[in-house]
Short mmCIF file of C-alpha atoms and ligand atoms in Angstrom, two decimals:
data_model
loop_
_atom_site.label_atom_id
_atom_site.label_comp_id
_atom_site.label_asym_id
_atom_site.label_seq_id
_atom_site.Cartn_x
_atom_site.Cartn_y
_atom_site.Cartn_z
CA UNK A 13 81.28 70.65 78.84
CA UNK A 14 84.27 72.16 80.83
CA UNK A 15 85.85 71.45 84.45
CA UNK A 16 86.22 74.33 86.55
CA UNK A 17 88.37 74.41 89.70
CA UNK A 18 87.31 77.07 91.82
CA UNK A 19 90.08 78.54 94.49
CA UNK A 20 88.66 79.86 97.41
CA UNK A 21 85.98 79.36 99.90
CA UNK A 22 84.72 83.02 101.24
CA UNK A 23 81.30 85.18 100.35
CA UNK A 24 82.47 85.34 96.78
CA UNK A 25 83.66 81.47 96.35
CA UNK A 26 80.47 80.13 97.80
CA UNK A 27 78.35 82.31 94.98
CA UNK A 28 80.20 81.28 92.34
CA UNK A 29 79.98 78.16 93.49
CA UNK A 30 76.33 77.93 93.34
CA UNK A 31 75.94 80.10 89.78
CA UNK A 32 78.47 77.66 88.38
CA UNK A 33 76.22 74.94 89.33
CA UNK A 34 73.15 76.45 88.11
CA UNK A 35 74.74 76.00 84.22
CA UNK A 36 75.44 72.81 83.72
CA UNK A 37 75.79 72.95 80.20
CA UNK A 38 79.13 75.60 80.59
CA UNK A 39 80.70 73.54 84.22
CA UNK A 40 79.59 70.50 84.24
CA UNK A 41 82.29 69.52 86.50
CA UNK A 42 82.94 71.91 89.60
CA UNK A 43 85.76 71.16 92.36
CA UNK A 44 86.15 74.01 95.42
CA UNK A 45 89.28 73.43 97.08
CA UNK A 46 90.49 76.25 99.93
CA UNK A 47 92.54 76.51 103.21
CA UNK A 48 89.64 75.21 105.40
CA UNK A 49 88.38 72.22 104.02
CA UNK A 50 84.92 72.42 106.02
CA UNK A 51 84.05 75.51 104.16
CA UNK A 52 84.08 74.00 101.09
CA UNK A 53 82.36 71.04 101.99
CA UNK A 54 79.40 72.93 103.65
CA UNK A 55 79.50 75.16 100.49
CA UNK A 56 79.05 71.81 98.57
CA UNK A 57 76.54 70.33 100.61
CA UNK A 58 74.41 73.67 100.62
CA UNK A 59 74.82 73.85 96.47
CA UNK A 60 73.47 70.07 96.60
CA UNK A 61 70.56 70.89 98.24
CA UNK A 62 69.57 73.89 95.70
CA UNK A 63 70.70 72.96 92.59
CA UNK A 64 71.05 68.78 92.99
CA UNK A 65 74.80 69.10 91.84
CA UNK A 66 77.70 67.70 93.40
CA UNK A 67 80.56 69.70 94.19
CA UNK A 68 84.52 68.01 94.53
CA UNK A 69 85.88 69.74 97.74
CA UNK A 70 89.49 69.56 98.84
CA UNK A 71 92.15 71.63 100.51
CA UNK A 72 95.15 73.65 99.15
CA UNK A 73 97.87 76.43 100.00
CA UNK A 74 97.31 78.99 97.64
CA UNK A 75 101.03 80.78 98.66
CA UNK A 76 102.25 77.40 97.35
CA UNK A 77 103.09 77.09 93.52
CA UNK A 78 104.22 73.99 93.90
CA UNK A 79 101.22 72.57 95.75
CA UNK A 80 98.56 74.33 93.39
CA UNK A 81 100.68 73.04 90.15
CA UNK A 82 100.30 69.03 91.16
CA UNK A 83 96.13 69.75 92.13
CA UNK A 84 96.14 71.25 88.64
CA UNK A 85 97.75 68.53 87.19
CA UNK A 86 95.99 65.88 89.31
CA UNK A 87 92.30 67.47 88.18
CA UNK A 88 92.96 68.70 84.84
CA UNK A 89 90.57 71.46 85.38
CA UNK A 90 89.96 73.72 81.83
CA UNK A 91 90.14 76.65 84.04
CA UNK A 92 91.09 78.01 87.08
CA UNK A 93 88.82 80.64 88.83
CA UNK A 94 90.66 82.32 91.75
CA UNK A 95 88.51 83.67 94.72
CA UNK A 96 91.10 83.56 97.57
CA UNK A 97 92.55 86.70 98.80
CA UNK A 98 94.58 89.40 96.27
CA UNK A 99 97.94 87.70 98.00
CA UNK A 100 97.62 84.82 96.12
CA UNK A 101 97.12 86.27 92.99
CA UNK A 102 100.79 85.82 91.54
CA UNK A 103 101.33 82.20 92.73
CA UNK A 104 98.12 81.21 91.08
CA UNK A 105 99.37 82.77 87.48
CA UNK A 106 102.54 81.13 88.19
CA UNK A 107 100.97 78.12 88.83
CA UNK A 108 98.66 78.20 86.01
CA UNK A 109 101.47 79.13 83.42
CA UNK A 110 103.56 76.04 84.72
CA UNK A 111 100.29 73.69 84.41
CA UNK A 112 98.82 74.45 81.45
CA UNK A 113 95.41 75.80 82.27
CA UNK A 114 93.52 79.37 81.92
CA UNK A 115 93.16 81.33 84.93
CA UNK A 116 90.56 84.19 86.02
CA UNK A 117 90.42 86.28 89.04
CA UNK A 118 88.21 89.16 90.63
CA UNK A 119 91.05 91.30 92.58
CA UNK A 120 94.09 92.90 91.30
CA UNK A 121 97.26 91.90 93.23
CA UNK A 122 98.12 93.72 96.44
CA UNK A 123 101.16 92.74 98.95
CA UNK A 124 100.43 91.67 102.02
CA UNK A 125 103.35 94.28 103.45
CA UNK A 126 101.79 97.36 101.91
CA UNK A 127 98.16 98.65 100.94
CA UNK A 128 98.77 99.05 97.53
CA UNK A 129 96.90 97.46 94.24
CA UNK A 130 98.53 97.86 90.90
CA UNK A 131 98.05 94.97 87.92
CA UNK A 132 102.09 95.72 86.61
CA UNK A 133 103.13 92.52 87.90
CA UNK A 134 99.82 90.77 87.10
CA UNK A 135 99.99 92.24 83.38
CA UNK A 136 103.88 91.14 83.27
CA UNK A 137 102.40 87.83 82.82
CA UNK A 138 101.68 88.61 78.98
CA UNK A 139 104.04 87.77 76.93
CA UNK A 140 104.11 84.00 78.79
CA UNK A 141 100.76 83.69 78.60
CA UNK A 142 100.75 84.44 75.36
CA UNK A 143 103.79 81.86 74.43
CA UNK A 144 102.17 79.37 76.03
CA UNK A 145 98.90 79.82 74.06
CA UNK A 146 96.97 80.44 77.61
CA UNK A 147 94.96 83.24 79.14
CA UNK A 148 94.11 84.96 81.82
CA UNK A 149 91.02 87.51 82.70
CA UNK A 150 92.06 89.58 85.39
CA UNK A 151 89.38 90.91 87.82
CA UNK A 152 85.93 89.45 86.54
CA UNK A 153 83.79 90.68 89.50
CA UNK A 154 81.44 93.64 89.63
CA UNK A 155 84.19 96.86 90.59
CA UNK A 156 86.31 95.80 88.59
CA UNK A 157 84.86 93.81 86.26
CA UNK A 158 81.38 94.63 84.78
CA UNK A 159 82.24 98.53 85.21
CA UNK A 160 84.74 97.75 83.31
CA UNK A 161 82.30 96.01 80.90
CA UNK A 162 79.95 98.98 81.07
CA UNK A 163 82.31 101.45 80.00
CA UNK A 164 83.13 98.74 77.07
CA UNK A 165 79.57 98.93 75.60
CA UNK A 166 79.32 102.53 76.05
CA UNK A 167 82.11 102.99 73.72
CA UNK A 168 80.40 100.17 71.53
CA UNK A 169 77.21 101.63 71.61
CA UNK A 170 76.43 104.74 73.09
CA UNK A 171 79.16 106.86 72.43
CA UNK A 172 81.69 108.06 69.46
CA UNK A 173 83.78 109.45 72.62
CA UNK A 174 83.86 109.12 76.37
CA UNK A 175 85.77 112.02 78.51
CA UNK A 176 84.89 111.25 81.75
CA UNK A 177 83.93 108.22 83.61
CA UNK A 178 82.12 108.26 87.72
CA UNK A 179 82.02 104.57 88.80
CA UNK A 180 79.40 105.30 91.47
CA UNK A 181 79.19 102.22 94.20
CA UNK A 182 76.10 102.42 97.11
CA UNK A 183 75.29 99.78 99.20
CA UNK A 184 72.37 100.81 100.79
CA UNK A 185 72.05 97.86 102.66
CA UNK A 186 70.91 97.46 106.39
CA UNK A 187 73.01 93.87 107.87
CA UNK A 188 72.17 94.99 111.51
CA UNK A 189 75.98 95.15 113.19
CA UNK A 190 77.62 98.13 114.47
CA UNK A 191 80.16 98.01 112.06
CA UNK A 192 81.11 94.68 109.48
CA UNK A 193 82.58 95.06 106.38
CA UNK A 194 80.74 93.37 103.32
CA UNK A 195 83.97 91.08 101.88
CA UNK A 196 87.06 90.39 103.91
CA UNK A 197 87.93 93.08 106.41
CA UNK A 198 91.36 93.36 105.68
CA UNK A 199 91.32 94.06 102.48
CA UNK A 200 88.37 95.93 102.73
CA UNK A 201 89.70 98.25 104.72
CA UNK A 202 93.10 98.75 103.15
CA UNK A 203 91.38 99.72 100.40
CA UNK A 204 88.84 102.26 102.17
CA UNK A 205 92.24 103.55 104.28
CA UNK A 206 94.46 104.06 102.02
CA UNK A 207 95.07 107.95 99.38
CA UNK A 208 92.30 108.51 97.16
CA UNK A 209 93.69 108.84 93.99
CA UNK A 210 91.48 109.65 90.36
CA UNK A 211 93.10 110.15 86.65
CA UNK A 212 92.54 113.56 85.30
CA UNK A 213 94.15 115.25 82.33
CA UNK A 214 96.51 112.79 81.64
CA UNK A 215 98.27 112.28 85.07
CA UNK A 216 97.25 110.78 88.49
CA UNK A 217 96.05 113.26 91.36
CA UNK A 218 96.30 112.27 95.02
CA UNK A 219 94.00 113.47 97.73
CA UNK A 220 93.90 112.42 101.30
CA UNK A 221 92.11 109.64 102.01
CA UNK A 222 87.67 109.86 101.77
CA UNK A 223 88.39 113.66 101.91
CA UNK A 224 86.38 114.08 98.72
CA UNK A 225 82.17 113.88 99.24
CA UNK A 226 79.45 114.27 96.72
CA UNK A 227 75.85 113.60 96.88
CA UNK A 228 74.70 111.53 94.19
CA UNK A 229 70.86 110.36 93.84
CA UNK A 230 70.98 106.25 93.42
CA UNK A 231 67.54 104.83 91.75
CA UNK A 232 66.15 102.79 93.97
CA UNK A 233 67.99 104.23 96.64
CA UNK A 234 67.55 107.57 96.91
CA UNK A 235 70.45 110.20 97.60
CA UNK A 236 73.60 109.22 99.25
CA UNK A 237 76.74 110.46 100.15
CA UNK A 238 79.32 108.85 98.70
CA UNK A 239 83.74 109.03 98.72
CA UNK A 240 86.58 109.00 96.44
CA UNK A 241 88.71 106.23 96.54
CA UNK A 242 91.36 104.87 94.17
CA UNK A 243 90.20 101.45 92.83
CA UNK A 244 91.77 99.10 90.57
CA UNK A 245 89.74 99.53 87.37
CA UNK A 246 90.47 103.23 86.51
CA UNK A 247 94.09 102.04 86.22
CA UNK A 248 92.81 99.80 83.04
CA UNK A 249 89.84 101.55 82.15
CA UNK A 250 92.62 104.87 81.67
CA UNK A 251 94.79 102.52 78.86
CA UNK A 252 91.95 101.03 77.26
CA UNK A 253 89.29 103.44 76.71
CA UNK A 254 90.45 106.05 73.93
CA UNK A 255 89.85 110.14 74.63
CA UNK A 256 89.55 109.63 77.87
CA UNK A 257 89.71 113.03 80.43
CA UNK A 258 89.13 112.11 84.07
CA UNK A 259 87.87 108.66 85.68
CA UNK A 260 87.07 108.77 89.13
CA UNK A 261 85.64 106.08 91.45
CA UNK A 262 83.03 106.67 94.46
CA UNK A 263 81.86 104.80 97.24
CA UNK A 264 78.81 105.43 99.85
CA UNK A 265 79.73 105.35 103.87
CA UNK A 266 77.05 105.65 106.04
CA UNK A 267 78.45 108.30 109.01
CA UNK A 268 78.09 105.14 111.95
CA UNK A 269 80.66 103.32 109.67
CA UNK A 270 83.11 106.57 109.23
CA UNK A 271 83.20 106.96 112.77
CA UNK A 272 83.80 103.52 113.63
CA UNK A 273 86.40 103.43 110.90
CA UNK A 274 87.73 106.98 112.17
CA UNK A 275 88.29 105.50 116.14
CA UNK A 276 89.98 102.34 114.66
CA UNK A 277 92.55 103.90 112.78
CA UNK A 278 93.32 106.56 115.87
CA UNK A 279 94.02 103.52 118.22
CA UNK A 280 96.08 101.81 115.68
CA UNK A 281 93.76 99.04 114.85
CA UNK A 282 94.22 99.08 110.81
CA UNK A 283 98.00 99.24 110.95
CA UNK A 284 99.05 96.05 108.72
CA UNK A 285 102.84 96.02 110.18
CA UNK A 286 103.50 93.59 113.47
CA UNK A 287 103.68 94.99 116.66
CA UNK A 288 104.60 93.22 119.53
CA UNK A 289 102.04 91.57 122.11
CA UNK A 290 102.81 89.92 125.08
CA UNK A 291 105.76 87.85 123.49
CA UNK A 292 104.10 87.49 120.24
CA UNK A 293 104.07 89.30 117.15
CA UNK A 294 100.44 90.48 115.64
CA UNK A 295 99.18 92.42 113.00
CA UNK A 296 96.15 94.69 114.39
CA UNK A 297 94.26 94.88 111.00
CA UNK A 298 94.34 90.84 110.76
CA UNK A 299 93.79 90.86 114.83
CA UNK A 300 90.22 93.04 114.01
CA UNK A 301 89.63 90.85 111.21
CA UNK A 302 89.52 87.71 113.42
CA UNK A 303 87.27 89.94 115.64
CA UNK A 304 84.56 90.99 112.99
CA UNK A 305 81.84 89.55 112.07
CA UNK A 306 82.45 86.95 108.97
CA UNK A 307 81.26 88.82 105.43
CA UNK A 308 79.89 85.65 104.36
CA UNK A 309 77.30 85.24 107.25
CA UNK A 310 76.16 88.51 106.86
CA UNK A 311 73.31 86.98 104.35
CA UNK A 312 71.04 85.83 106.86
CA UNK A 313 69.12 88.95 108.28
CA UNK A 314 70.52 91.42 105.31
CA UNK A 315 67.69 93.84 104.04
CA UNK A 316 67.99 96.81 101.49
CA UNK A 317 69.87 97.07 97.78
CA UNK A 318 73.11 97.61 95.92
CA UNK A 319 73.34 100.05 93.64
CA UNK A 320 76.47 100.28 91.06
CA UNK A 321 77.00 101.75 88.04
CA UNK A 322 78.79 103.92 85.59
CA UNK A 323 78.53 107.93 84.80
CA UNK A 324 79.73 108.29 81.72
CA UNK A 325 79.88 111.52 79.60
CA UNK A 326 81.36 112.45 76.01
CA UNK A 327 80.12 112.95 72.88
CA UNK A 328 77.41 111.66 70.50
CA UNK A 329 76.49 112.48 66.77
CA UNK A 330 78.29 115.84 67.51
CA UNK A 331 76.30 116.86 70.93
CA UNK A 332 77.12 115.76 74.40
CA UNK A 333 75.84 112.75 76.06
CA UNK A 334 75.53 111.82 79.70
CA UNK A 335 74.48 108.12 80.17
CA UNK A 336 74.30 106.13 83.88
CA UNK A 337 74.52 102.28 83.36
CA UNK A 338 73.71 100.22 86.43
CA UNK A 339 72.73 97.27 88.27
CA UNK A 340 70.42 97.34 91.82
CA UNK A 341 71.10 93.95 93.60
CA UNK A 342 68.64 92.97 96.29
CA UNK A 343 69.98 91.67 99.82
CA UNK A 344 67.40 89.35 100.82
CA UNK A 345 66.39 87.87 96.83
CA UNK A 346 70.63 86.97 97.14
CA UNK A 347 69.87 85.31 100.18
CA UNK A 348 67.09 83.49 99.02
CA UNK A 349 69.24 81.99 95.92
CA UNK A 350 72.50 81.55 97.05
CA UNK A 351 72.59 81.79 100.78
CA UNK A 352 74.81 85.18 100.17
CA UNK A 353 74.40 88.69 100.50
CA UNK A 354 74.37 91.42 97.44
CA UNK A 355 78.11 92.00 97.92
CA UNK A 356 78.80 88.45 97.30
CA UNK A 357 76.60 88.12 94.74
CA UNK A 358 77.64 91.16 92.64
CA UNK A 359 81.17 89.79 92.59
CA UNK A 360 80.69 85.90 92.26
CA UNK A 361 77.83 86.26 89.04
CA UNK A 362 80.25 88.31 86.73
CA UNK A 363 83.24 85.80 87.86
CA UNK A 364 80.92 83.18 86.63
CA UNK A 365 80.11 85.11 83.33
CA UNK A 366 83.95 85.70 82.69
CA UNK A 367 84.04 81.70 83.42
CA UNK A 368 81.46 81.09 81.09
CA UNK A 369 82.67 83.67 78.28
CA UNK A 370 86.40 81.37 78.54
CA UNK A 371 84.79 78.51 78.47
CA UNK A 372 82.34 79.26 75.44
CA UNK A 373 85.35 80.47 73.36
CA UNK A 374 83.24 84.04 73.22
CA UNK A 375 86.40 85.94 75.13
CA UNK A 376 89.28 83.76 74.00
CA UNK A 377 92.80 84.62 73.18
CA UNK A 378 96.48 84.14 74.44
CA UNK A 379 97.41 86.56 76.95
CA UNK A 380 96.05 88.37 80.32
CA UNK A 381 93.80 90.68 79.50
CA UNK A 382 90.81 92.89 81.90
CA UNK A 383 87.17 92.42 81.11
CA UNK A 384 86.80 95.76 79.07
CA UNK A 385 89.31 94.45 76.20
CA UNK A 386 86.38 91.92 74.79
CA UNK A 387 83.17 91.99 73.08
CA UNK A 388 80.84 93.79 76.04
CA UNK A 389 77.57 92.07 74.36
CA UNK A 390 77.61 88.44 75.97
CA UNK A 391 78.49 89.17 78.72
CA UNK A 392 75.79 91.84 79.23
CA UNK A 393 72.96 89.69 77.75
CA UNK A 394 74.27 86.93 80.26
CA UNK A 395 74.05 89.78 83.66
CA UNK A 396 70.56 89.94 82.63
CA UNK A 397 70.12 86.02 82.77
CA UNK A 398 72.10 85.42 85.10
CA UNK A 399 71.08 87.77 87.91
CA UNK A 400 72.25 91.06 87.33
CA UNK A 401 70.15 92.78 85.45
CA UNK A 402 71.17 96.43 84.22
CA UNK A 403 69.70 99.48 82.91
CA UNK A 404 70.89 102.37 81.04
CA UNK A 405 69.57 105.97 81.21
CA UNK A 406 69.92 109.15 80.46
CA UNK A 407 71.36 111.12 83.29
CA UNK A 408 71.40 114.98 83.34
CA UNK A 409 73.12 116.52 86.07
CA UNK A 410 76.65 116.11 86.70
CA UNK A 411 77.80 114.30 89.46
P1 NDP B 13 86.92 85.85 102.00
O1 NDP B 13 88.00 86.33 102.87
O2 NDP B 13 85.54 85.69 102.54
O3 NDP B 13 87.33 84.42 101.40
C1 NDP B 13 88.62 84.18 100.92
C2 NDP B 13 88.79 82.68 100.78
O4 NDP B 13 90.11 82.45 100.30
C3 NDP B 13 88.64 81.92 102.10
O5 NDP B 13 87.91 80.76 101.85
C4 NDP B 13 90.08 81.62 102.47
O6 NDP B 13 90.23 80.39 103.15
C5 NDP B 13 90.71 81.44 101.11
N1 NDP B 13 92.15 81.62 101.20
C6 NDP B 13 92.82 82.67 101.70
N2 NDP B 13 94.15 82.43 101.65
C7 NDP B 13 94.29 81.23 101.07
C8 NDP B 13 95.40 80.43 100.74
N3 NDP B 13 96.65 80.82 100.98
N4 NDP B 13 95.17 79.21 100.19
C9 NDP B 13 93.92 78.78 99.93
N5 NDP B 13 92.83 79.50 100.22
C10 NDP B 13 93.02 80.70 100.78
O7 NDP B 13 86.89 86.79 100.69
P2 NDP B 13 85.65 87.12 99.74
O8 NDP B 13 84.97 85.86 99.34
O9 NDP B 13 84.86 88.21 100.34
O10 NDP B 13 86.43 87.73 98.46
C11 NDP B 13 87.13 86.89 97.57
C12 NDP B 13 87.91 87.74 96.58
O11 NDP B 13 87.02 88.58 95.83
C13 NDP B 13 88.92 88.69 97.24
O12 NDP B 13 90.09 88.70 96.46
C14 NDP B 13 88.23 90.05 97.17
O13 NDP B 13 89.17 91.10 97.14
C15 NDP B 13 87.51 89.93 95.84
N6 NDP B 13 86.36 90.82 95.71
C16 NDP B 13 86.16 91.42 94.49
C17 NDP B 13 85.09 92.28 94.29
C18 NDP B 13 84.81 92.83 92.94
O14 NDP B 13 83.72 93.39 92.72
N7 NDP B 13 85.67 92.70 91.95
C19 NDP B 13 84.18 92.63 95.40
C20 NDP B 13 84.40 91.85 96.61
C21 NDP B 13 85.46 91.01 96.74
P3 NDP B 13 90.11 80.29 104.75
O15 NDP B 13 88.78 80.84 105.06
O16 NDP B 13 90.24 78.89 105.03
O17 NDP B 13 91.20 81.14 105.30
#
């Protein structure tokens, strides 16, 4: 029986909102607090309708330490789960340090002055976590988070050595706009925008950004095209997984969203410094965000799947093994359960399942650690409860 104070109000906040609810065994005491208060409360009053559980609802100023420390202090949560933006990742371990309580996120920390994720400053946290007997999971969502888990029980249980690791990421989904992105523009698209980057022979390579393609055939998708990117986990997946050759990380763009993409970058619209308007200082990429259609109402006429998963070769009993683990997420069945589409969903069920692993005392020490440092098992046999059911098979060609 623990309290949970969830941080946040977005896509992802509202979903783990309503899988937090759904276990009331684990949280049986939820409060949502955010910037807009009205989100939260319609979040609440939509989880009381489903599940029959009420939600506390409040506001807060992540940026402020001070501000999160005395709502800590005033709720006495057992743990907070962060689901605001990347930004506020630092103040919210600072805050939870001073407090007292364990802390989880889904993001890595990024600056709001430069599109750049790293975990050094999140993982400099450590040692006073670990003095103060407290801990912290750092990106419990689905890339990063139960990749990172994937590649966790494929050591445990499929392999004697991995080599090389292709996180593969499709959504083959259909949400009817010209161009939305599926979880908050801006830092979706710093993250699209910005060098593609992969770990290969023990040093990073850089390659101009989504100027890397491959066609890889998703199951229940069918054949896509899909883009390197850097992401987040390959930069803990590289320390923590032994033998490792070359991690890579790919991502599907259909060629209406490149192009859209392509014509907002020419006219300056993702820049992220300010620029000067008519006596007032903006920043185009948060300018387009306010433009864009909201990621979390993208739910309501969203058809088609997610597809995410894992490539993972090395070596077996002596021979060579190539293994694809992976989840397909329906649209529309997220819809139907959570008001929330797949991209939510994907994200807010494995931040629950970190929650719940905390909480249960299954992934429990001092210190801030990333998903693949625990036990992979409960936390797989809880995706397939819980919503996310994956699949592992044999996979011959290389992607
Ligand atoms: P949204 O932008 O939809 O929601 C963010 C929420 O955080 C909003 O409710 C916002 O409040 C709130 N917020 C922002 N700044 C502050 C602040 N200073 N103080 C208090 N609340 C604040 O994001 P998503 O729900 O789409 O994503 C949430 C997180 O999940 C992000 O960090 C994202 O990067 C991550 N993510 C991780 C994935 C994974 O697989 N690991 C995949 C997708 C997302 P308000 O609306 O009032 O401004």
């Amino acid at each position: 029986m623990s309290k949970v104070l969830i941080i946040g109000a977005g896509g992802v906040g509202s979903v783990v909102a309503h899988k937090c609810a759904q276990v009331p065994e684990v949280f049986s005491h939820i409060s949502l607090y955010s910037r807009t208060v009205s989100k939260c409360e319609a979040i609440a009053a939509d989880v009381k309708k489903r599940s029959g559980r009420a939600i506390q609802t409040g506001t807060v100023d992540a940026d402020s330490v001070e501000e999160v420390v005395s709502l800590i202090q005033s709720q006495k949560p057992d743990l907070l789960l962060n689901v605001a933006l990347p930004y506020q990742d630092l103040a919210l371990m600072e805050a939870c340090l001073t407090a007292g309580v364990d802390y989880l996120d889904t993001a890595n920390y990024e600056s709001p002055d430069e599109a750049k994720f790293e975990y050094r400053q999140q993982w400099a946290f450590h040692d006073q976590y670990t003095a103060a007997g407290r801990m912290a999971l750092l990106g419990s969502g689905f890339d990063p988070g139960t990749t990172n888990v994937f590649c966790a029980y494929a050591q445990k249980h499929l392999f004697d050595e991995i080599h090389h690791i292709d996180i593969v990421d499709c959504n083959a989904g259909d949400h009817g706009h010209p161009f939305a992105t599926n979880f908050n523009p801006e830092i979706n698209i710093r993250e699209i925008t910005q060098e593609g980057k992969y770990w290969e022979a023990g040093q990073w390579k850089k390659i101009p950004a989504l100027s890397m393609k491959k066609t890889f055939d998703f199951p229940g998708v069918g054949p896509r095209d899909m883009y390197l990117l850097y992401h987040e986990e390959e930069e803990s997946l590289v320390k923590n997984i032994p033998n490792l050759k070359r991690i890579r990380f790919w991502m599907t763009f259909g060629e209406s969203y490149l192009t859209h993409l392509r014509v907002l970058q020419n006219v300056g619209m993702t820049r992220i410094d300010e620029v000067e308007y008519d006596g007032h200082k903006i920043v185009p990429l948060k300018f387009l965000k306010a433009l864009l259609p909201d990621p979390g109402s993208l739910g309501t006429n969203y058809t088609g799947k997610t597809c995410i998963g894992c490539v993972i070769e090395g070596i077996k009993n002596g021979k060579p093994a190539r293994k694809f683990i992976y989840n397909i997420c329906d649209h529309a069945e997220c819809y139907r359960e959570t008001g929330a589409q797949a991209v939510s969903y994907t994200t807010g069920v494995p931040a629950m399942i970190g929650a719940k692993m905390m909480l249960e005392g299954k992934w429990k020490k001092p210190g801030v650690y990333n998903t693949e440092q625990f036990d992979p098992d409960p936390f797989m046999e809880d995706l397939n409860q819980y919503g996310l059911p994956w699949k592992v098979e044999d996979r011959g060609e290389p992607v």
